PDB file of C-alpha atoms in Angstrom:
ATOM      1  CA  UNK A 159       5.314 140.358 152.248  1.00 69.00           C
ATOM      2  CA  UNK A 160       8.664 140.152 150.422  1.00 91.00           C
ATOM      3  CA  UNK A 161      10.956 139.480 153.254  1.00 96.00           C
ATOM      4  CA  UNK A 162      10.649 136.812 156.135  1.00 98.00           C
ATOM      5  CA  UNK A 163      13.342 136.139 159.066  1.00 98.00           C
ATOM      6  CA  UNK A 164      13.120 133.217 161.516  1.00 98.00           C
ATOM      7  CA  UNK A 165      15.532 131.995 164.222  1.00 98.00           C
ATOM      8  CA  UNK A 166      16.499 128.546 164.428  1.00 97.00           C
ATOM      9  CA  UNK A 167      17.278 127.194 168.285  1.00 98.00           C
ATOM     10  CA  UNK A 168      19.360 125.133 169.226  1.00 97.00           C
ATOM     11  CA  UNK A 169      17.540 121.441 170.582  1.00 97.00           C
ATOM     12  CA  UNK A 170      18.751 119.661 173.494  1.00 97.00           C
ATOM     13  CA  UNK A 171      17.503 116.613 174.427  1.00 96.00           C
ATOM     14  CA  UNK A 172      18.031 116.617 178.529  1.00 96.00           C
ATOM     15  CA  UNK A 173      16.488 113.412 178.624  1.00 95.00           C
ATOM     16  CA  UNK A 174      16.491 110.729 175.827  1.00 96.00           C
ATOM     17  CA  UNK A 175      15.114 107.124 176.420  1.00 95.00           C
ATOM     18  CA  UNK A 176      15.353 105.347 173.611  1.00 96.00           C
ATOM     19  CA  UNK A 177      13.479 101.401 172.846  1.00 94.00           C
ATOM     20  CA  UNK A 178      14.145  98.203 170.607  1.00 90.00           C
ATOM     21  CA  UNK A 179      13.583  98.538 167.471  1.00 89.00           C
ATOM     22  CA  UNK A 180       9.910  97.582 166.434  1.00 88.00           C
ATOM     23  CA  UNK A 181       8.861  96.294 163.037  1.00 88.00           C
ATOM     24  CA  UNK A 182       8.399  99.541 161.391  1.00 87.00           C
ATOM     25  CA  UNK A 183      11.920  99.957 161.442  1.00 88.00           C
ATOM     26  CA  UNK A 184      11.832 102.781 164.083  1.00 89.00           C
ATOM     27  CA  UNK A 185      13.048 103.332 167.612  1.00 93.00           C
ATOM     28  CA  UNK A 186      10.373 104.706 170.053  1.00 95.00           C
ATOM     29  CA  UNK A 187      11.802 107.230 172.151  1.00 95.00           C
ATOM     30  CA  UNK A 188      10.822 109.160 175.503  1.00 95.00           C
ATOM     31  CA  UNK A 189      12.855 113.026 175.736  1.00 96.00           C
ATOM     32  CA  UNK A 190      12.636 116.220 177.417  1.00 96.00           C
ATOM     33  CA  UNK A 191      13.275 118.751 175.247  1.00 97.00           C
ATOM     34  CA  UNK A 192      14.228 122.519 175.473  1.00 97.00           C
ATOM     35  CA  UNK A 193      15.717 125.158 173.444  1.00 98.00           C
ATOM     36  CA  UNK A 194      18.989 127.114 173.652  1.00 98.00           C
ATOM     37  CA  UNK A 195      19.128 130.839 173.182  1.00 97.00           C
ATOM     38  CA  UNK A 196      21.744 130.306 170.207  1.00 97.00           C
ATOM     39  CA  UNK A 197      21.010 128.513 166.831  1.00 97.00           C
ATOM     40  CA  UNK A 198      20.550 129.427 163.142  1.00 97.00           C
ATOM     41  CA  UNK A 199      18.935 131.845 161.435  1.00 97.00           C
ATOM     42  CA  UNK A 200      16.861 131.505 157.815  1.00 97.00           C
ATOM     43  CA  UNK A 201      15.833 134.611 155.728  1.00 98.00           C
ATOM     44  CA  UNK A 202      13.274 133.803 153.083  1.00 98.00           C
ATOM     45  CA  UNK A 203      12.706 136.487 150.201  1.00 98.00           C
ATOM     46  CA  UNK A 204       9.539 136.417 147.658  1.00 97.00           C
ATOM     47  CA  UNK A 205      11.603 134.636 144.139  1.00 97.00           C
ATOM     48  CA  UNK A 206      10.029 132.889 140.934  1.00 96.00           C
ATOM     49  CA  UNK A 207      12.171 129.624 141.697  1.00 96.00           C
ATOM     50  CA  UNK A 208      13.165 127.605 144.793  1.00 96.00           C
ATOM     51  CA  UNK A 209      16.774 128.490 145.818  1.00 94.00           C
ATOM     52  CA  UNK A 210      18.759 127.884 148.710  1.00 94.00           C
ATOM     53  CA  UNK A 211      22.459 129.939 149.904  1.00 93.00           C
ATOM     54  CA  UNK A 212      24.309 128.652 152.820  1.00 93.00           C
ATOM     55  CA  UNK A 213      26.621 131.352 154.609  1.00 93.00           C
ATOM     56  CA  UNK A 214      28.308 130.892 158.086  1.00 92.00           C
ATOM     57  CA  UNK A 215      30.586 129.347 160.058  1.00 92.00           C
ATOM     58  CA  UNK A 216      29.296 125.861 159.422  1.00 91.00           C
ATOM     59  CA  UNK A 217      27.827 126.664 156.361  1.00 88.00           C
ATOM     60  CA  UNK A 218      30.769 124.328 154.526  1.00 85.00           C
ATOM     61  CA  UNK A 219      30.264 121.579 156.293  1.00 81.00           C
ATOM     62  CA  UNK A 220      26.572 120.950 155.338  1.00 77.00           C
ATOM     63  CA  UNK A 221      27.832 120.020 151.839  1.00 67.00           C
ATOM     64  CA  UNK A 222      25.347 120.258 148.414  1.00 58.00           C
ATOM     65  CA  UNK A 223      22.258 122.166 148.918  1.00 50.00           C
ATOM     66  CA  UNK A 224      19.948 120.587 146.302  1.00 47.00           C
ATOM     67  CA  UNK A 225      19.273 117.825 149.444  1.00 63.00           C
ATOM     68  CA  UNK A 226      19.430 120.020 152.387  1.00 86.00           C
ATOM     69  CA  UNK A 227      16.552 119.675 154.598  1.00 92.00           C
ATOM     70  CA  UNK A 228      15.103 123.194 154.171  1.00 95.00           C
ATOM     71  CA  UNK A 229      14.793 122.718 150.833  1.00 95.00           C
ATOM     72  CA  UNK A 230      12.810 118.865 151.574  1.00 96.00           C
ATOM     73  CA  UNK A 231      10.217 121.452 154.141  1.00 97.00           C
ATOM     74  CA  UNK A 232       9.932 124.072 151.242  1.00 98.00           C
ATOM     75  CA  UNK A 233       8.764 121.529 149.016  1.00 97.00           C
ATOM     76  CA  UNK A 234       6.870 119.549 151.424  1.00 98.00           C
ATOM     77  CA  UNK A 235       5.210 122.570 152.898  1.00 99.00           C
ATOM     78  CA  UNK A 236       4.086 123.743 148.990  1.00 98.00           C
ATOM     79  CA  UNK A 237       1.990 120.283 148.585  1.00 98.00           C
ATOM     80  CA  UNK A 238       0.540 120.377 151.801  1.00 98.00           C
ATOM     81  CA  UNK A 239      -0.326 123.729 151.423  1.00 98.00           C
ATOM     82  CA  UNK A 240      -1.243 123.905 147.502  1.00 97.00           C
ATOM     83  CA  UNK A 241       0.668 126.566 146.868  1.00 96.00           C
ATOM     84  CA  UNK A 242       2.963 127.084 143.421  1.00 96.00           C
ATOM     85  CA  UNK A 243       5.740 129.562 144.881  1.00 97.00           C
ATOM     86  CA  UNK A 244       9.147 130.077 145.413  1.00 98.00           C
ATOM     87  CA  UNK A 245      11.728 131.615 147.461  1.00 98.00           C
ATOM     88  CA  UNK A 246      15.108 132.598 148.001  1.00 97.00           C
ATOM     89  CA  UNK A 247      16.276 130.773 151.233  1.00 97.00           C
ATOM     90  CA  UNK A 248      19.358 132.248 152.885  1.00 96.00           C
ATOM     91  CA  UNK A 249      20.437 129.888 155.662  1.00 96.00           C
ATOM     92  CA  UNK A 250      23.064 131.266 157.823  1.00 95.00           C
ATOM     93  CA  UNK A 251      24.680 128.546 159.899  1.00 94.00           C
ATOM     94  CA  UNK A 252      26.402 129.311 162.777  1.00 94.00           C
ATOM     95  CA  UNK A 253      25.425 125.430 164.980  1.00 94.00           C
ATOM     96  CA  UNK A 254      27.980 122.442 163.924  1.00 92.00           C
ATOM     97  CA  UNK A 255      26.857 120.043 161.702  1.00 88.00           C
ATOM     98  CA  UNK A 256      25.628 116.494 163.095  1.00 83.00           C
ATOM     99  CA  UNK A 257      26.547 117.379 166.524  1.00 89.00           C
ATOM    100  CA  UNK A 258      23.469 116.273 168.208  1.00 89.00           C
ATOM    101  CA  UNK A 259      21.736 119.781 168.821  1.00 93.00           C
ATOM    102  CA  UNK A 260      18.963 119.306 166.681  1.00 86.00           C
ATOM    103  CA  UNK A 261      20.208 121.945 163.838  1.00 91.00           C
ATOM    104  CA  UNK A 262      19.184 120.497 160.815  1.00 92.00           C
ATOM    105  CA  UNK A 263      15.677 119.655 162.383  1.00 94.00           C
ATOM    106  CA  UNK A 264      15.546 123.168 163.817  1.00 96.00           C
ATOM    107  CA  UNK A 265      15.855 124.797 160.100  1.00 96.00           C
ATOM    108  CA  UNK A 266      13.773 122.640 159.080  1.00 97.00           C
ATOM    109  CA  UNK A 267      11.120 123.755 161.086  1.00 98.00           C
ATOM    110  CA  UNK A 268      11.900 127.753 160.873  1.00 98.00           C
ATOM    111  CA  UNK A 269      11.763 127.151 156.652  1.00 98.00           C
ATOM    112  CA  UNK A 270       7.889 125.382 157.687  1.00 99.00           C
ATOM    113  CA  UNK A 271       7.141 128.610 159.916  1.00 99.00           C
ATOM    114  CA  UNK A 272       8.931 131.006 157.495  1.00 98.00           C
ATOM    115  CA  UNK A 273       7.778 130.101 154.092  1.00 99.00           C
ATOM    116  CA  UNK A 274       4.036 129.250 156.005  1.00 99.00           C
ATOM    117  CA  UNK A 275       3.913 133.076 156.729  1.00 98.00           C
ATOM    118  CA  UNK A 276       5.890 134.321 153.555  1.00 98.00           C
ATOM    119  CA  UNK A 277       3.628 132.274 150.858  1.00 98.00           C
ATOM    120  CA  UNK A 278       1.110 133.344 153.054  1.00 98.00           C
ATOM    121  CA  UNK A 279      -0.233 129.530 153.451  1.00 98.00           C
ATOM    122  CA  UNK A 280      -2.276 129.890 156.765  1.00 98.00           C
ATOM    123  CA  UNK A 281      -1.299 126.809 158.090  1.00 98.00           C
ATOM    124  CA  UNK A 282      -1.231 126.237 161.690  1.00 98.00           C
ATOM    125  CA  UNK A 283       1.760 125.001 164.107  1.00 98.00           C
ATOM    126  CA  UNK A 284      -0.534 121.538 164.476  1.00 97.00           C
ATOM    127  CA  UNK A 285      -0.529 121.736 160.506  1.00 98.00           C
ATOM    128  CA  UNK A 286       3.131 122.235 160.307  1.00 98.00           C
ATOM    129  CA  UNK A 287       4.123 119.670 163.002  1.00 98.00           C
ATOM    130  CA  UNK A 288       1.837 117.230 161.315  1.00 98.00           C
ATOM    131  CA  UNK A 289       3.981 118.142 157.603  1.00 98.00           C
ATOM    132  CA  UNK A 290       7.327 118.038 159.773  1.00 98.00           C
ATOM    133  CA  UNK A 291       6.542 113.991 160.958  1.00 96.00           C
ATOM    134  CA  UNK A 292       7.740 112.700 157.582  1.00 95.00           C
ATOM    135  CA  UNK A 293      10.670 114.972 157.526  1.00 95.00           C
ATOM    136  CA  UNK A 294      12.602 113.794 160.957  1.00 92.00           C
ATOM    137  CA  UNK A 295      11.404 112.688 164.287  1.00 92.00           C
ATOM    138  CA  UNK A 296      13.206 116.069 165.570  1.00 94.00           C
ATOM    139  CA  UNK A 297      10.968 118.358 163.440  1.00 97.00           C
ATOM    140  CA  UNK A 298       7.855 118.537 164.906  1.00 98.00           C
ATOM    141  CA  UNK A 299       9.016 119.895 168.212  1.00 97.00           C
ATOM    142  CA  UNK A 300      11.302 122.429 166.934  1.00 98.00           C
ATOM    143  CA  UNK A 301       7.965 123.892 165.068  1.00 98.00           C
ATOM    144  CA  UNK A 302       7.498 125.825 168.311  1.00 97.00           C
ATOM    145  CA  UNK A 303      10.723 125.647 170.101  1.00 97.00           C
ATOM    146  CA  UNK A 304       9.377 125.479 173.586  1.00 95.00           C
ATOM    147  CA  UNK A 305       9.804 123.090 176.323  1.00 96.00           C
ATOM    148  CA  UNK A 306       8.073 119.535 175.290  1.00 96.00           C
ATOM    149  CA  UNK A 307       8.283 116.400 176.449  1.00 95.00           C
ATOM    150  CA  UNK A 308       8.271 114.072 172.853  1.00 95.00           C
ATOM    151  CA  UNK A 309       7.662 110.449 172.652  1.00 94.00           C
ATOM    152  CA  UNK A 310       6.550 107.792 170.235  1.00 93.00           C
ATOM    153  CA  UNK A 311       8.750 108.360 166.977  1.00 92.00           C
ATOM    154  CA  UNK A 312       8.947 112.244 168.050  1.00 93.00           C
ATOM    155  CA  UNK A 313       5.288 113.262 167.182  1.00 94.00           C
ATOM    156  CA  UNK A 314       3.186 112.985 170.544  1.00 94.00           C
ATOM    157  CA  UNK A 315       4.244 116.030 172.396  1.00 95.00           C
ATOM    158  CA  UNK A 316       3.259 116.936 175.566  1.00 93.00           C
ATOM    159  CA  UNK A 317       3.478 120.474 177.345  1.00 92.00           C
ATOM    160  CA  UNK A 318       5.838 120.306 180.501  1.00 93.00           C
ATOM    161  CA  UNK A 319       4.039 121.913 183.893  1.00 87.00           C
ATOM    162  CA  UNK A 320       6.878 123.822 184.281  1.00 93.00           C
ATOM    163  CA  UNK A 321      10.666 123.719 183.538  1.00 95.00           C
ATOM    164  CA  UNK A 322      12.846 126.626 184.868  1.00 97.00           C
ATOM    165  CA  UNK A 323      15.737 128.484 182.341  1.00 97.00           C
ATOM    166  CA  UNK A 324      18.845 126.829 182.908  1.00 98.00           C
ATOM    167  CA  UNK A 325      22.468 128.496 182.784  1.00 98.00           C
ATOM    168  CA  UNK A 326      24.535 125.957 180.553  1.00 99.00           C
ATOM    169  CA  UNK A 327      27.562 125.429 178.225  1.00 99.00           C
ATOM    170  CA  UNK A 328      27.437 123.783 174.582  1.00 98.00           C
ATOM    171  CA  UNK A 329      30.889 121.914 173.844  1.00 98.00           C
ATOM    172  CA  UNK A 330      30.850 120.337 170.258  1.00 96.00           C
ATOM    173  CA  UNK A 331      34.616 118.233 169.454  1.00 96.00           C
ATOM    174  CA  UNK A 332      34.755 119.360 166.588  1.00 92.00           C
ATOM    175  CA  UNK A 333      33.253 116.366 164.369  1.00 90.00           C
ATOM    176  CA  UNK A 334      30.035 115.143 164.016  1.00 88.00           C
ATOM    177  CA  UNK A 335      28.566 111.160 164.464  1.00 92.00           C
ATOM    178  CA  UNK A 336      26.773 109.536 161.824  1.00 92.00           C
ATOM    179  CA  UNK A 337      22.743 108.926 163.709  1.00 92.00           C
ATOM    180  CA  UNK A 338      22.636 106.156 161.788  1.00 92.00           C
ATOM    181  CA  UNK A 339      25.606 104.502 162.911  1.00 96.00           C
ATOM    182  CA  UNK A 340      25.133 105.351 166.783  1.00 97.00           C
ATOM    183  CA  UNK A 341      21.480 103.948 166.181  1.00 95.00           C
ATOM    184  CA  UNK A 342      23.088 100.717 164.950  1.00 95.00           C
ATOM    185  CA  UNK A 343      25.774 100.406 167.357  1.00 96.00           C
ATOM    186  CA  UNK A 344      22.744 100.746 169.946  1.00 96.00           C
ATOM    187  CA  UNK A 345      21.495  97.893 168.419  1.00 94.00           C
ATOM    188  CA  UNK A 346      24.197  95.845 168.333  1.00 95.00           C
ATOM    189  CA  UNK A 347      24.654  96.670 172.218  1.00 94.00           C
ATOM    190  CA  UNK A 348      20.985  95.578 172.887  1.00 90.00           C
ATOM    191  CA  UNK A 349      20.607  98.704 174.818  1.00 84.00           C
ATOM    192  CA  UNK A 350      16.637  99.387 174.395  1.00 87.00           C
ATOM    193  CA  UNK A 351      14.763 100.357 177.324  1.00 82.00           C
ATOM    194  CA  UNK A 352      11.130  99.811 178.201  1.00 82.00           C
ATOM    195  CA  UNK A 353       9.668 103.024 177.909  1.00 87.00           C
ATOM    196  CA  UNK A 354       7.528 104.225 181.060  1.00 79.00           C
ATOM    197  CA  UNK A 355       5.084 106.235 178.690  1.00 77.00           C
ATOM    198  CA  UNK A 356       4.124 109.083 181.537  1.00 77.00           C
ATOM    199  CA  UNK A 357       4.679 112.846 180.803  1.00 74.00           C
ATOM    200  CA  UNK A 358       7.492 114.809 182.360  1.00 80.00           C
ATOM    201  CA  UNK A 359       6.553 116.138 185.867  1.00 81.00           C
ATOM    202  CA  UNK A 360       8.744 119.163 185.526  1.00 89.00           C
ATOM    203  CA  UNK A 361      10.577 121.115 188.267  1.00 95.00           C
ATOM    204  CA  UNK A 362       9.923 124.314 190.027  1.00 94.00           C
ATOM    205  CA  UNK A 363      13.226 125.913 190.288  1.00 96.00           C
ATOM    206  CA  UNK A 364      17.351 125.070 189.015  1.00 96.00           C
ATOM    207  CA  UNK A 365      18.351 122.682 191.814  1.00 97.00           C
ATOM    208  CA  UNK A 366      15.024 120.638 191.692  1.00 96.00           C
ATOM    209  CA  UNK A 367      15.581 120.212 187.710  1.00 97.00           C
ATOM    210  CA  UNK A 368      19.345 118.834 188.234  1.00 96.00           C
ATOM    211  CA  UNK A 369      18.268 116.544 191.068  1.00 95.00           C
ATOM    212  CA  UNK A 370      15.409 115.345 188.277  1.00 94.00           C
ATOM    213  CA  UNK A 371      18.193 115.088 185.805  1.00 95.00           C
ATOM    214  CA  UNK A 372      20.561 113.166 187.428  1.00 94.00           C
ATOM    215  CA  UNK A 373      18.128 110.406 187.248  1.00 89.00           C
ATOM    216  CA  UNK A 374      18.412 110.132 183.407  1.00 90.00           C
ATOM    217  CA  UNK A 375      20.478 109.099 181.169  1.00 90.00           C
ATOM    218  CA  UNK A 376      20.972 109.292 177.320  1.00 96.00           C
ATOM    219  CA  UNK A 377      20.083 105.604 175.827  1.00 96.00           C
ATOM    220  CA  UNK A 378      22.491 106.560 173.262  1.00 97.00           C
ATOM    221  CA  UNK A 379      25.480 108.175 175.065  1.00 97.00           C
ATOM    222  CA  UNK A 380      27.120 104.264 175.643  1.00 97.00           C
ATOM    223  CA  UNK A 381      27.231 103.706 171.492  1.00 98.00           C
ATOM    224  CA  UNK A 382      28.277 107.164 170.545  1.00 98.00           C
ATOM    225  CA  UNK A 383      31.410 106.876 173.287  1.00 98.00           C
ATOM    226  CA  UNK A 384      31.897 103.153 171.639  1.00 97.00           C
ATOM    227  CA  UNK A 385      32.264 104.778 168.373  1.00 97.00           C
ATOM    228  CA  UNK A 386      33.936 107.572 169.259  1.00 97.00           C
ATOM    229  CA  UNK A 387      36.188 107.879 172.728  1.00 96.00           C
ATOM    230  CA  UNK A 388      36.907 111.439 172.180  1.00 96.00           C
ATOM    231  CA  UNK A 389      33.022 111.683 173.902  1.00 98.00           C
ATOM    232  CA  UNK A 390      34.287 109.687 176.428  1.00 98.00           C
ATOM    233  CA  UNK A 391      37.131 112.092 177.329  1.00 97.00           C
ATOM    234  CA  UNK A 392      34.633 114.911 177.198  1.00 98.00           C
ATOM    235  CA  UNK A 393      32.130 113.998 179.414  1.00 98.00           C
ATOM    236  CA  UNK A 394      34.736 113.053 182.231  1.00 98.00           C
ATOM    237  CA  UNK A 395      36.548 116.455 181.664  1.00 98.00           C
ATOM    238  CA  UNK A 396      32.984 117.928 182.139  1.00 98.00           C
ATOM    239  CA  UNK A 397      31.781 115.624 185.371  1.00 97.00           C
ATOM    240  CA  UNK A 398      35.318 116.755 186.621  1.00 98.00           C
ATOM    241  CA  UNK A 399      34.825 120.087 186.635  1.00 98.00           C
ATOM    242  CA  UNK A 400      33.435 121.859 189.686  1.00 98.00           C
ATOM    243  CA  UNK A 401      30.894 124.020 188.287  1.00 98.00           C
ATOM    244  CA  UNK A 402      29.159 121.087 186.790  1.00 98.00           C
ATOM    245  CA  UNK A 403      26.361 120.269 188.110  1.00 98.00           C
ATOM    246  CA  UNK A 404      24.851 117.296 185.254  1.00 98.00           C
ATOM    247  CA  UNK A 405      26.466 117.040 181.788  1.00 98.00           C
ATOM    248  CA  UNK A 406      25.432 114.696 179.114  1.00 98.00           C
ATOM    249  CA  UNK A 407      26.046 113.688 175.796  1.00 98.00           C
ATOM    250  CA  UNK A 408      23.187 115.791 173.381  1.00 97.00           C
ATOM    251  CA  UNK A 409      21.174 113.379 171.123  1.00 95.00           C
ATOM    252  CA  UNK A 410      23.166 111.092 169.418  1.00 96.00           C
ATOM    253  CA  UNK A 411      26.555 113.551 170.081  1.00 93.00           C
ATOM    254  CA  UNK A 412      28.983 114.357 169.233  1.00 95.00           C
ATOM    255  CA  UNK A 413      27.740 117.455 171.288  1.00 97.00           C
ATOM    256  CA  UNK A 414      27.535 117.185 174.941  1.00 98.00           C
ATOM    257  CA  UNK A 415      26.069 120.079 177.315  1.00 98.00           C
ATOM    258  CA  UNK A 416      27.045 120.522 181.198  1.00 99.00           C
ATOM    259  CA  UNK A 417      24.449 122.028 183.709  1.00 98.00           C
ATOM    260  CA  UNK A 418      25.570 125.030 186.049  1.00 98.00           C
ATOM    261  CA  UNK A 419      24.043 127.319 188.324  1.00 97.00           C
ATOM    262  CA  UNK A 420      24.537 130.382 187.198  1.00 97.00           C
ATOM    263  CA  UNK A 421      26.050 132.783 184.192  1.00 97.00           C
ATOM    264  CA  UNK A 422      29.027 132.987 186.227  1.00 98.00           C
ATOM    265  CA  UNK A 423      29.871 129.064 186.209  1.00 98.00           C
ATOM    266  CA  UNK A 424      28.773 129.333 182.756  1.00 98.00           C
ATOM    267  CA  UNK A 425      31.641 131.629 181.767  1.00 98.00           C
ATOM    268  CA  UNK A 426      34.216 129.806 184.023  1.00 98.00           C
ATOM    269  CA  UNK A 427      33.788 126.571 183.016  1.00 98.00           C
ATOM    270  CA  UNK A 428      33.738 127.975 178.837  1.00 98.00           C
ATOM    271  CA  UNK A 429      37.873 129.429 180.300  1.00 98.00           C
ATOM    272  CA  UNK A 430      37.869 126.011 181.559  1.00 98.00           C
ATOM    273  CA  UNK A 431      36.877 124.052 178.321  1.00 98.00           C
ATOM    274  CA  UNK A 432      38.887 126.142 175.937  1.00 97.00           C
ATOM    275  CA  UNK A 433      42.151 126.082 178.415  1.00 97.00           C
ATOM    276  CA  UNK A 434      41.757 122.015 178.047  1.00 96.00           C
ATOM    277  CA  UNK A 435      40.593 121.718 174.480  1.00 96.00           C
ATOM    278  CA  UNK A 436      41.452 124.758 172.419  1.00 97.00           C
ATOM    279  CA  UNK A 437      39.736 123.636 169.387  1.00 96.00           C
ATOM    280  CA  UNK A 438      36.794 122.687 170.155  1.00 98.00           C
ATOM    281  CA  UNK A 439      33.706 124.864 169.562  1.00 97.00           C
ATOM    282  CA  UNK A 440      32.211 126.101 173.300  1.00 98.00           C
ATOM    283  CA  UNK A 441      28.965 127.949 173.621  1.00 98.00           C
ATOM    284  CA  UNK A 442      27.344 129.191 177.083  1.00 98.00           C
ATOM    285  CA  UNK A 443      23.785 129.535 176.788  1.00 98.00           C
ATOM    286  CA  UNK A 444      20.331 129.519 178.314  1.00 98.00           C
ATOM    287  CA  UNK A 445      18.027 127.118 178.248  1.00 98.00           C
ATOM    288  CA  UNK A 446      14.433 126.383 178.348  1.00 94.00           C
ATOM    289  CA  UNK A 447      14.035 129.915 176.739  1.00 84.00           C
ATOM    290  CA  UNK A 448      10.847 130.319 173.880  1.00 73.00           C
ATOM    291  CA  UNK A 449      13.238 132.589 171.776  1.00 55.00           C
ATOM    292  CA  UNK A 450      12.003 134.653 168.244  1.00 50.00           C
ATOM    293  CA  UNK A 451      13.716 136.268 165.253  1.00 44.00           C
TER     294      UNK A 451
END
């Protein structure tokens, strides 16, 4: 095998509890998690050396590649694996950078399932999630991009019952939030919640997800609009709308995604979104879809 594609999904969090701080110096956290039917996409072609290009839209903004995450999973994955290989990596970017929808987490985990079938390591998705814990809490459920619920630091994942595809919209402001900062903010707003530690029930159909989701919010979305009120004036632009049915800010933002019921709200409230804030970077999409290369 010479050649190797792999799509990279979106993440949303649609839920995200987040704790105090404990001593290890990490946040537990409680999230439903699904997967968008846009993201990035990774080719990987047989090379003597280890060698990443970054192309796209967004591909800019992600700044020197010697440190980009794929690279950390390339390398990560060869010691786990034993392996002495390399690879071309061609990472075509297309999400926004540090917007909250998981994208750096997301190629991190299609270079794990990429280079795992290109190197022809063997591993299994256990084996990879288990290699993507010390890269990023977000990493081990993007290994399989399907509906999870996470908790602990992101590596006890549970399987959701069932979780229909929802019709949404993507809106990213068009500048990312430092994680680190939101987390600290957090902090400084004593914010933590006591975590209830019981899987996701799930939901049969659309309108008995939203009425499940309007009983959440994000633990993070009251730091990131401290930070940064441009959220603020997103989310109420969103609520405002009539096709909305739930929006919320995505991880720790500066994304936030709005709920509708259908592909036709979808594409009225994008008209909506771009009438009111021509810059900004709006995506319809599905989600709660298992999507492939």
């Amino acid at each position: 095998m010479t050649t190797v594609t792999e799509f990279a999904p979106a993440k949303i969090n649609l839920t995200l509890r987040v704790g105090l701080l404990g001593r290890d110096g990490y946040h537990p956290l409680e999230s439903l998690v699904v997967f968008a039917d846009t993201g990035d996409r990774l080719s990987f072609h047989s090379a003597p050396d280890l060698t990443l290009t970054i192309a796209g839209p967004f591909g800019e903004a992600l700044g020197a590649a010697a440190d980009n995450l794929v690279l950390r999973s390339a390398r990560a994955l060869l010691v786990a694996s034993g392996k002495k290989a390399g690879a071309h990596i061609i990472l075509h970017k297309v999400l926004p950078v540090a917007s909250g929808v998981g994208g750096g987490s997301a190629d991190a985990a299609a270079a794990l399932r990429g280079l795992n079938r290109l190197w022809g390591c063997g591993l299994s998705d256990i084996d990879l999630e288990k290699i993507g814990q010390a890269l990023g809490a977000d990493v081990p459920v993007c290994v399989q991009s399907r509906t999870r619920f996470m908790s602990g630091r992101g590596e006890v994942l549970h399987d959701v019952r069932c979780w229909p595809v929802l019709d949404a919209v993507l809106v990213n402001p068009g500048f990312g939030i430092s994680t680190a900062l939101v987390f600290s903010r957090f902090d400084e707003m004593g914010h933590g919640e006591k975590l209830s530690g019981k899987p996701f029930a799930g939901a049969d159909d659309t309108d008995q997800a939203i009425s499940q989701l309007q009983g959440f919010e994000n633990s993070l979305s009251a730091a990131a609009c401290a930070l940064e009120p441009r959220i603020t004036a997103l989310l109420s632009t969103l609520n405002a709308l009539p096709q909305t049915q739930w929006a919320r800010l995505c991880g720790s933002g500066a994304s936030c995604v709005a709920v509708v019921h259908a592909a036709q709200d979808a594409k009225e409230l994008l008209e909506k979104i771009k009438t009111a804030y021509p810059q900004y970077w709006v995506k319809p999409v599905k989600l709660g879809v298992q999507a492939s290369p």
